[in-house]
XYZ file of N, CA, C and O in Angstrom:
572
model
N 0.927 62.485 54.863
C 0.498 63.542 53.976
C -0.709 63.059 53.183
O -0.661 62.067 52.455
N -1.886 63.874 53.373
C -2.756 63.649 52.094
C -2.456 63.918 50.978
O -2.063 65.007 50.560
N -2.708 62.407 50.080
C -2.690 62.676 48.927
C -4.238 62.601 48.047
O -5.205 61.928 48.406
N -4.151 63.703 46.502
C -5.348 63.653 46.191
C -5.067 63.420 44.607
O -3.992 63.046 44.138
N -6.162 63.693 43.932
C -5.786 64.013 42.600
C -6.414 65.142 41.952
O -7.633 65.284 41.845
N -5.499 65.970 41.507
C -5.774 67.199 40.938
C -5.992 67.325 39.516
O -5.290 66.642 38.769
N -7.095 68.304 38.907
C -7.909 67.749 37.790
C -7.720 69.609 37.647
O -8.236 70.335 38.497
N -6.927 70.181 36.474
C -7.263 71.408 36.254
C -7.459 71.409 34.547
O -6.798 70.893 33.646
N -8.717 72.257 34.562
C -9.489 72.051 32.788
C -8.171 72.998 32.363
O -7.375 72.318 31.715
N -7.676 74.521 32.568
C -7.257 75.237 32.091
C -6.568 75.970 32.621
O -7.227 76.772 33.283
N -4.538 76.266 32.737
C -4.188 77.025 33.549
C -3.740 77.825 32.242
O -3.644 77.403 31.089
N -3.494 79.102 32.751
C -2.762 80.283 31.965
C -1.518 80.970 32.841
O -1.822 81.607 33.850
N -0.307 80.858 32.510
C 0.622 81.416 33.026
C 1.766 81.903 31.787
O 2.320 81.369 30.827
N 1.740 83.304 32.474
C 2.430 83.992 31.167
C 4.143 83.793 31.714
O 4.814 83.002 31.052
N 4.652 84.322 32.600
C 5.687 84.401 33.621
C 5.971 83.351 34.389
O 5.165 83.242 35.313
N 7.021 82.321 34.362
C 7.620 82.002 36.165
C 9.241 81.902 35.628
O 9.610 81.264 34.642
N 10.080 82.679 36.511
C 11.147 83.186 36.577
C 11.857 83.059 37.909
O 11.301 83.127 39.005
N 13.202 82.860 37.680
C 13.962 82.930 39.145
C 13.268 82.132 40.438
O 12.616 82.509 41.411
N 13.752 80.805 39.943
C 13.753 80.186 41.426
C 11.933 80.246 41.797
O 11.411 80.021 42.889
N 11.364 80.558 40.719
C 9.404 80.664 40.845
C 9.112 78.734 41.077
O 9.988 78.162 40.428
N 8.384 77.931 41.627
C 7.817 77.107 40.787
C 6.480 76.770 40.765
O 5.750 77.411 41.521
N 6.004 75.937 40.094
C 4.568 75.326 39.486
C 4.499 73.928 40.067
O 5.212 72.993 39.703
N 3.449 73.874 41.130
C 3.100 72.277 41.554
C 1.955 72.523 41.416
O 1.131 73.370 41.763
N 2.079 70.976 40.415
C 0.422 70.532 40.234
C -0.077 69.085 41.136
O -0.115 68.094 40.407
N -0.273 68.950 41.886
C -0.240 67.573 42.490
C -0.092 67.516 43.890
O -0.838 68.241 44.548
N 0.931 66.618 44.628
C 1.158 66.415 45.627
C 2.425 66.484 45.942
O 3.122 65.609 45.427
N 3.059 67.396 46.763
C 4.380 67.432 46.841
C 4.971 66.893 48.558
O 4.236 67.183 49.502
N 5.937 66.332 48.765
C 6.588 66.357 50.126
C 7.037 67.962 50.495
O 6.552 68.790 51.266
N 8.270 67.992 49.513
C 9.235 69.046 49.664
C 9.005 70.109 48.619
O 8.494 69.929 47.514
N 9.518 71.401 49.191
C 9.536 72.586 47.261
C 10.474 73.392 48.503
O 10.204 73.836 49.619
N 11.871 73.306 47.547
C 12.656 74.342 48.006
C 13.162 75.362 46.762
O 13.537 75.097 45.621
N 12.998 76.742 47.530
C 13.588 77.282 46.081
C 14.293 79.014 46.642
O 13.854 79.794 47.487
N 15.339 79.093 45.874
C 16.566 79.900 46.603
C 16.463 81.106 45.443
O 15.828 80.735 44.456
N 16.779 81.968 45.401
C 17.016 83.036 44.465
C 18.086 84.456 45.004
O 17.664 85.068 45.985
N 19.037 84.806 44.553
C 19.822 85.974 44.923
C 19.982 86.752 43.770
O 20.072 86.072 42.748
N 20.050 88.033 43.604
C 19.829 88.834 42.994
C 20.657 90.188 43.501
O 20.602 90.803 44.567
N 21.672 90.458 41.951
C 22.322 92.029 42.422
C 22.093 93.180 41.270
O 22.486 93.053 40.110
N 21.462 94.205 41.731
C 20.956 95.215 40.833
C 21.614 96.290 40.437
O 21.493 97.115 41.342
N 22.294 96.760 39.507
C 22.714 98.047 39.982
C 22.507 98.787 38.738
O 22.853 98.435 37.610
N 21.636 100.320 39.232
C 21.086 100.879 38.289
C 21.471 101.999 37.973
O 20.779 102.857 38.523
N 22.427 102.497 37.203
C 22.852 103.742 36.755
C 21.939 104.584 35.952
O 21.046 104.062 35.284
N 22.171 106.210 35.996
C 21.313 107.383 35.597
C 21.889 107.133 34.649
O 21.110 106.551 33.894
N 23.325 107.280 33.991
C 24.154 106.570 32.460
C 24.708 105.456 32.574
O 25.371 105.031 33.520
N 24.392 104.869 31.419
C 25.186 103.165 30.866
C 26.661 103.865 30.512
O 27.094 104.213 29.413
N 27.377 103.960 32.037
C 28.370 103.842 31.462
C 29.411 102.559 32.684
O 29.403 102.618 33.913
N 29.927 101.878 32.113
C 30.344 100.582 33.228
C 32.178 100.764 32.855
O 32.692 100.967 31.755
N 32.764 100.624 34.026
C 34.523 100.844 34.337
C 34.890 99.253 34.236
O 35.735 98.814 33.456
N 34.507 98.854 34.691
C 34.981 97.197 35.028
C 35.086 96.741 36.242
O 35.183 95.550 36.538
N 35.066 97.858 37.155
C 34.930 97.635 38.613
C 34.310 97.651 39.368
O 34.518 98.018 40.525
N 32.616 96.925 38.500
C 31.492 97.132 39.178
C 31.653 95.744 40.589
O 32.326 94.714 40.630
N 30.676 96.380 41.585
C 30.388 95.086 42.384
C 30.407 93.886 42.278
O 30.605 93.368 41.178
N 30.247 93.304 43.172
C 29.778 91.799 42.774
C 28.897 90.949 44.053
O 29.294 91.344 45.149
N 28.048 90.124 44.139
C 27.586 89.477 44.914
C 27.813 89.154 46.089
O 26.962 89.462 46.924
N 28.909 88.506 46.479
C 29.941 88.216 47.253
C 30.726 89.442 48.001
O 31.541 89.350 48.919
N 30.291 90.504 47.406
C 30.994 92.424 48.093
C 30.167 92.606 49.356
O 30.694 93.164 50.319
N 28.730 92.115 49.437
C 27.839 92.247 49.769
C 27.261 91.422 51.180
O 26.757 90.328 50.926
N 27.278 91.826 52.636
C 26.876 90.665 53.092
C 25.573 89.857 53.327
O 25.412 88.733 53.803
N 24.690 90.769 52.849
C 23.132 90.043 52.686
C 23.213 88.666 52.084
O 22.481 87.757 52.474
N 24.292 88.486 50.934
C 24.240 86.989 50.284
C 24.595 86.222 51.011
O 23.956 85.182 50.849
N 25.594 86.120 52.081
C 26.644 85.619 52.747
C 25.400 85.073 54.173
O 25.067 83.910 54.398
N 25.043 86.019 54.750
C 24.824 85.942 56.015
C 23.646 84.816 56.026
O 22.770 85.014 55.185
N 23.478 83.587 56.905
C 22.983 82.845 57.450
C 21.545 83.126 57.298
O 21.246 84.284 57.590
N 20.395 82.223 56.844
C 19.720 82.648 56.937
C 18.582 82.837 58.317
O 19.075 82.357 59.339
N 17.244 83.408 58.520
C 17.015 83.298 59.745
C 15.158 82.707 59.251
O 14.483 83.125 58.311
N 14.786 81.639 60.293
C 13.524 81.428 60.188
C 13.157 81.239 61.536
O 13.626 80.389 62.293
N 11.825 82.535 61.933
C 10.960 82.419 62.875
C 10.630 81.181 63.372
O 10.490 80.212 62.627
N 10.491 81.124 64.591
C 9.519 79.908 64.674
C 8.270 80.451 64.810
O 7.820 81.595 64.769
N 7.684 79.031 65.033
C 6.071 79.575 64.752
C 5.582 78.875 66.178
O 5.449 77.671 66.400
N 5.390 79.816 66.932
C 4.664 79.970 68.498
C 3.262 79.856 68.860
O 2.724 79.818 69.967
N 2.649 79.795 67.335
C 1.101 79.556 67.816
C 0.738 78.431 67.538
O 0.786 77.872 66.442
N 0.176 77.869 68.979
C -0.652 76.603 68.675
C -1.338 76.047 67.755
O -2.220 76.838 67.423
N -1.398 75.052 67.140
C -2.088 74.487 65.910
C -2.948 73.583 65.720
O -2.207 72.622 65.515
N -3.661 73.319 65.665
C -4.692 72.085 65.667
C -5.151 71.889 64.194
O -5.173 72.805 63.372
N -5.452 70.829 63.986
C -6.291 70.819 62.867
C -6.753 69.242 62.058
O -5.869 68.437 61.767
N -7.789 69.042 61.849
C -8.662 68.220 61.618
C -8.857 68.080 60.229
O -9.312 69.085 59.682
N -8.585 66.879 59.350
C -9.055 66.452 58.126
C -9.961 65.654 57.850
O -10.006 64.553 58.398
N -10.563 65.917 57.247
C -11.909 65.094 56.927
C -11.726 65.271 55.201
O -11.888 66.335 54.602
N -11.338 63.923 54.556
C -11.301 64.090 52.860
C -12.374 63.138 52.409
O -12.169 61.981 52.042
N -13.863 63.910 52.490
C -14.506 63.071 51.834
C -14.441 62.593 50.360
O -15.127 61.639 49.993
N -13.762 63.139 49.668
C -13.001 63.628 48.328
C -12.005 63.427 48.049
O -11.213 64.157 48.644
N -11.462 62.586 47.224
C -9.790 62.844 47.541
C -9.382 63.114 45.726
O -8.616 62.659 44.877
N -10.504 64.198 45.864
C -10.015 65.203 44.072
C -9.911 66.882 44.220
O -10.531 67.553 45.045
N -9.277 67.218 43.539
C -9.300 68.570 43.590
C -9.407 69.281 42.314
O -8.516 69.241 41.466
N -10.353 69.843 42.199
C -11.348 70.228 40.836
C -11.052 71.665 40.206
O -11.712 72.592 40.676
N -10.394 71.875 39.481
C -10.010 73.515 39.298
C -10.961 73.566 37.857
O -11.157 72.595 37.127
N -11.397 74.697 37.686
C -11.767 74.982 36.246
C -10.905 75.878 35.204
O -10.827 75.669 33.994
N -10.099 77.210 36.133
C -9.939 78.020 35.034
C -8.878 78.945 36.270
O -9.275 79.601 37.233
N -7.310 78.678 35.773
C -6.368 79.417 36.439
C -5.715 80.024 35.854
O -5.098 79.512 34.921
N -5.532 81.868 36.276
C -5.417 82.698 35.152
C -4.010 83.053 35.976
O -4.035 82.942 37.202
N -3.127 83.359 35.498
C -1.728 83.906 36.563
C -0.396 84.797 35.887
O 0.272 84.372 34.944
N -0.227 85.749 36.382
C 0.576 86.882 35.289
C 1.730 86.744 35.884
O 2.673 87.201 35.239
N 1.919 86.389 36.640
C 3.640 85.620 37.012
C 3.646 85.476 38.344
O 2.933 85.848 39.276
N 4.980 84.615 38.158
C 5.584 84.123 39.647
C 6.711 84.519 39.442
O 6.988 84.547 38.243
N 7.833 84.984 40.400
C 9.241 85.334 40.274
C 9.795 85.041 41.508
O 9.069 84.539 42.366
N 11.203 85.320 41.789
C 12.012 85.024 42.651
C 11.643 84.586 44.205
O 11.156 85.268 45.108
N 12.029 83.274 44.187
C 11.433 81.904 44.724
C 9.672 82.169 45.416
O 9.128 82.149 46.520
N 9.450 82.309 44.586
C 7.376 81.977 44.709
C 7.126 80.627 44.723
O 8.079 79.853 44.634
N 6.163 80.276 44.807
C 5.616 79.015 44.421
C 3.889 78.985 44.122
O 3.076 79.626 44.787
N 3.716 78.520 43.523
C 2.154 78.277 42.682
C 1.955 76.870 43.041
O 2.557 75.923 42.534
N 1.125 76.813 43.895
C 0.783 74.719 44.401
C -0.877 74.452 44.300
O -1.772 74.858 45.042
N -0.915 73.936 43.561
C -2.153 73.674 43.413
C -2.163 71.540 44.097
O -1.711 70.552 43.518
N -2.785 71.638 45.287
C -2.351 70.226 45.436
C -2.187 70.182 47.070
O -3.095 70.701 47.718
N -1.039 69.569 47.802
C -0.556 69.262 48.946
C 0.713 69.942 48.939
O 1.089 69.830 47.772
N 1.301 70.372 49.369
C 2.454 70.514 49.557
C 2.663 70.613 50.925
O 2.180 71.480 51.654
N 3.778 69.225 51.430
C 3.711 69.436 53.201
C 4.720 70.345 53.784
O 4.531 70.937 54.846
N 6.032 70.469 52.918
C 7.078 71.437 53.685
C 7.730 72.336 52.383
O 8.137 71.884 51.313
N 7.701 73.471 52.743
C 7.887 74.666 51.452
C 9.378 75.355 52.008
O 9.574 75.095 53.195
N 10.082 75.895 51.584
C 11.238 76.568 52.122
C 11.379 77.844 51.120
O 12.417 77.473 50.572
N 11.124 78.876 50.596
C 11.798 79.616 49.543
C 12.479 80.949 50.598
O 12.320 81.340 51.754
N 13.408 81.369 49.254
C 13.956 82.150 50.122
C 14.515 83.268 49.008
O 14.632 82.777 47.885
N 14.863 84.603 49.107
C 15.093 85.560 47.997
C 15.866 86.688 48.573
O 15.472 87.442 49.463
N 17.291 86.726 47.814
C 17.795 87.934 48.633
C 18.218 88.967 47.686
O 18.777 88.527 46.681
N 18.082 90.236 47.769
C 17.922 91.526 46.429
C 18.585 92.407 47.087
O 18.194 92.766 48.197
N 19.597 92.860 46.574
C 20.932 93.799 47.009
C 20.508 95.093 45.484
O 20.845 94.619 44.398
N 20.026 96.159 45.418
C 19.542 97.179 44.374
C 20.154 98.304 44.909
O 19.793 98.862 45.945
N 21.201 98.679 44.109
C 21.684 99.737 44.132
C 21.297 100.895 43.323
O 21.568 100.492 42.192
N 20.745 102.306 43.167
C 20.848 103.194 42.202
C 21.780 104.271 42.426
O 21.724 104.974 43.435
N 22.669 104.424 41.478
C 23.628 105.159 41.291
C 23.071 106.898 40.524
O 22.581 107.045 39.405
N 23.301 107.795 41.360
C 22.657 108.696 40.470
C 23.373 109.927 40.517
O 24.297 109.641 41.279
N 23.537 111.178 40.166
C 24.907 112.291 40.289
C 24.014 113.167 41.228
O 22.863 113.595 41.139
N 24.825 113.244 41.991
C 25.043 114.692 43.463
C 25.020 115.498 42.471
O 25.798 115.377 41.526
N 23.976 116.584 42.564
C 23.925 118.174 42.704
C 24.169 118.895 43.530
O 23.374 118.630 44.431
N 24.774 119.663 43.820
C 24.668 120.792 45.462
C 23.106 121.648 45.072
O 22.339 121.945 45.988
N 22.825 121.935 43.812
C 21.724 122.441 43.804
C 20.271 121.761 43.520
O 19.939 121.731 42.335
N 19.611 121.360 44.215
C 18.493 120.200 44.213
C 17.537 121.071 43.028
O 16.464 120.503 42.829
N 17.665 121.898 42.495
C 16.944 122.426 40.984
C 17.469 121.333 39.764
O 16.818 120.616 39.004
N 19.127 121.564 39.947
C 19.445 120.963 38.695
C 19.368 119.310 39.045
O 19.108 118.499 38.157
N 19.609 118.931 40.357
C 19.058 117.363 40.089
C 17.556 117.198 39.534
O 17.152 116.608 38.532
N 16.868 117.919 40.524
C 15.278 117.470 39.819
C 15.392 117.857 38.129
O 15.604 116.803 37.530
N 15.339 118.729 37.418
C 16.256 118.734 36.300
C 16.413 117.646 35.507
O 15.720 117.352 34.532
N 17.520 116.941 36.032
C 18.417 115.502 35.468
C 17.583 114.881 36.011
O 16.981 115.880 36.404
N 17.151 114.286 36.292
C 16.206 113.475 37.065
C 14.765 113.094 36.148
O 14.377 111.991 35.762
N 14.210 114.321 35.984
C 13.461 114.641 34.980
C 13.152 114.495 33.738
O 12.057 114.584 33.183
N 14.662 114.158 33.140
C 14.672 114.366 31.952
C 14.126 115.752 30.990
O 13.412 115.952 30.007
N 15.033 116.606 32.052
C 15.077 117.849 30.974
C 13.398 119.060 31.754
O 13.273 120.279 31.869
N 12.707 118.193 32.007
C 11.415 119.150 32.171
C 11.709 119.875 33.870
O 12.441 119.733 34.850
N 10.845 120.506 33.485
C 11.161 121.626 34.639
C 10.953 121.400 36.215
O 9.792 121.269 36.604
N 11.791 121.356 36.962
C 11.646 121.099 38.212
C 10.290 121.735 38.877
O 9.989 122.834 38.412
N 9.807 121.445 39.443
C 8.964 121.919 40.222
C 9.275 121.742 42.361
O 9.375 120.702 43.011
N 9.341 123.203 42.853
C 10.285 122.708 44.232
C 8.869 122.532 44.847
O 7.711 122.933 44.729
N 9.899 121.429 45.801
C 8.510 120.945 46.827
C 8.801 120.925 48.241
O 9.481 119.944 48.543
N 8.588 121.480 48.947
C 8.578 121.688 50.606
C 8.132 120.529 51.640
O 8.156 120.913 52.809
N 7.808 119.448 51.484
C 7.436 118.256 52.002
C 8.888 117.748 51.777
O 9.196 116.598 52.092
């Protein structure tokens, strides 16, 4: 693995969340996992018998990685062995991202999002758009 040295005057990062990370340098490895269960009701109202993670088999199931079938070649030439940043501006990273400023030789992330919205059956699609709306007036649409 090439290694270098990384020289940054100024990073700005407002956000990194869930399994996000920040390499500044030279890395071998960056593994990073994130699972996530959403569930979004039209009312806050909760029984106790909401879901759970584990209900679900997206969390469960094995994961799968392509291989990669195209030929590769490639040639280094480090007349340099610095890496010069001036000014890194970044409004977030979230569920397993990664931000590498540097080498990084083997990356793995992985993110699994189960989002449910819960919302009330109308038989009459007026009064959902309606509720939906918040009160303002449906407008019907033929598309």
């Amino acid at each position: 693995m090439l290694s270098r040295i990384v020289k940054v005057n100024s990073l700005s990062l407002k956000v990194l969340s869930f399994s996000a990370l920040l390499q500044i340098g030279d890395c071998s490895y960056a593994d990073a996992s994130s699972k996530a269960f959403a569930l979004q009701r039209y009312k806050s109202v909760f029984d106790g018998e909401e879901a759970n993670c584990v209900d679900y088999p997206i969390f469960h199931l094995p994961s799968v990685y392509l291989p990669i079938t195209e030929p590769v070649q490639t040639t280094f030439k480090q007349s340099k062995p610095f890496i010069k940043v001036n000014q890194i501006n970044i409004v977030g990273a979230t569920l397993s991202s990664i931000i590498g400023i540097g080498n990084i030789n083997h990356s793995s992330m992985e993110s699994r999002i189960m989002h449910i919205r819960q919302v009330p059956y109308k038989q009459n699609k007026q009064e959902q758009l309606y509720e939906i709306n918040e009160g303002l007036p449906a407008e019907p649409n033929d598309s």
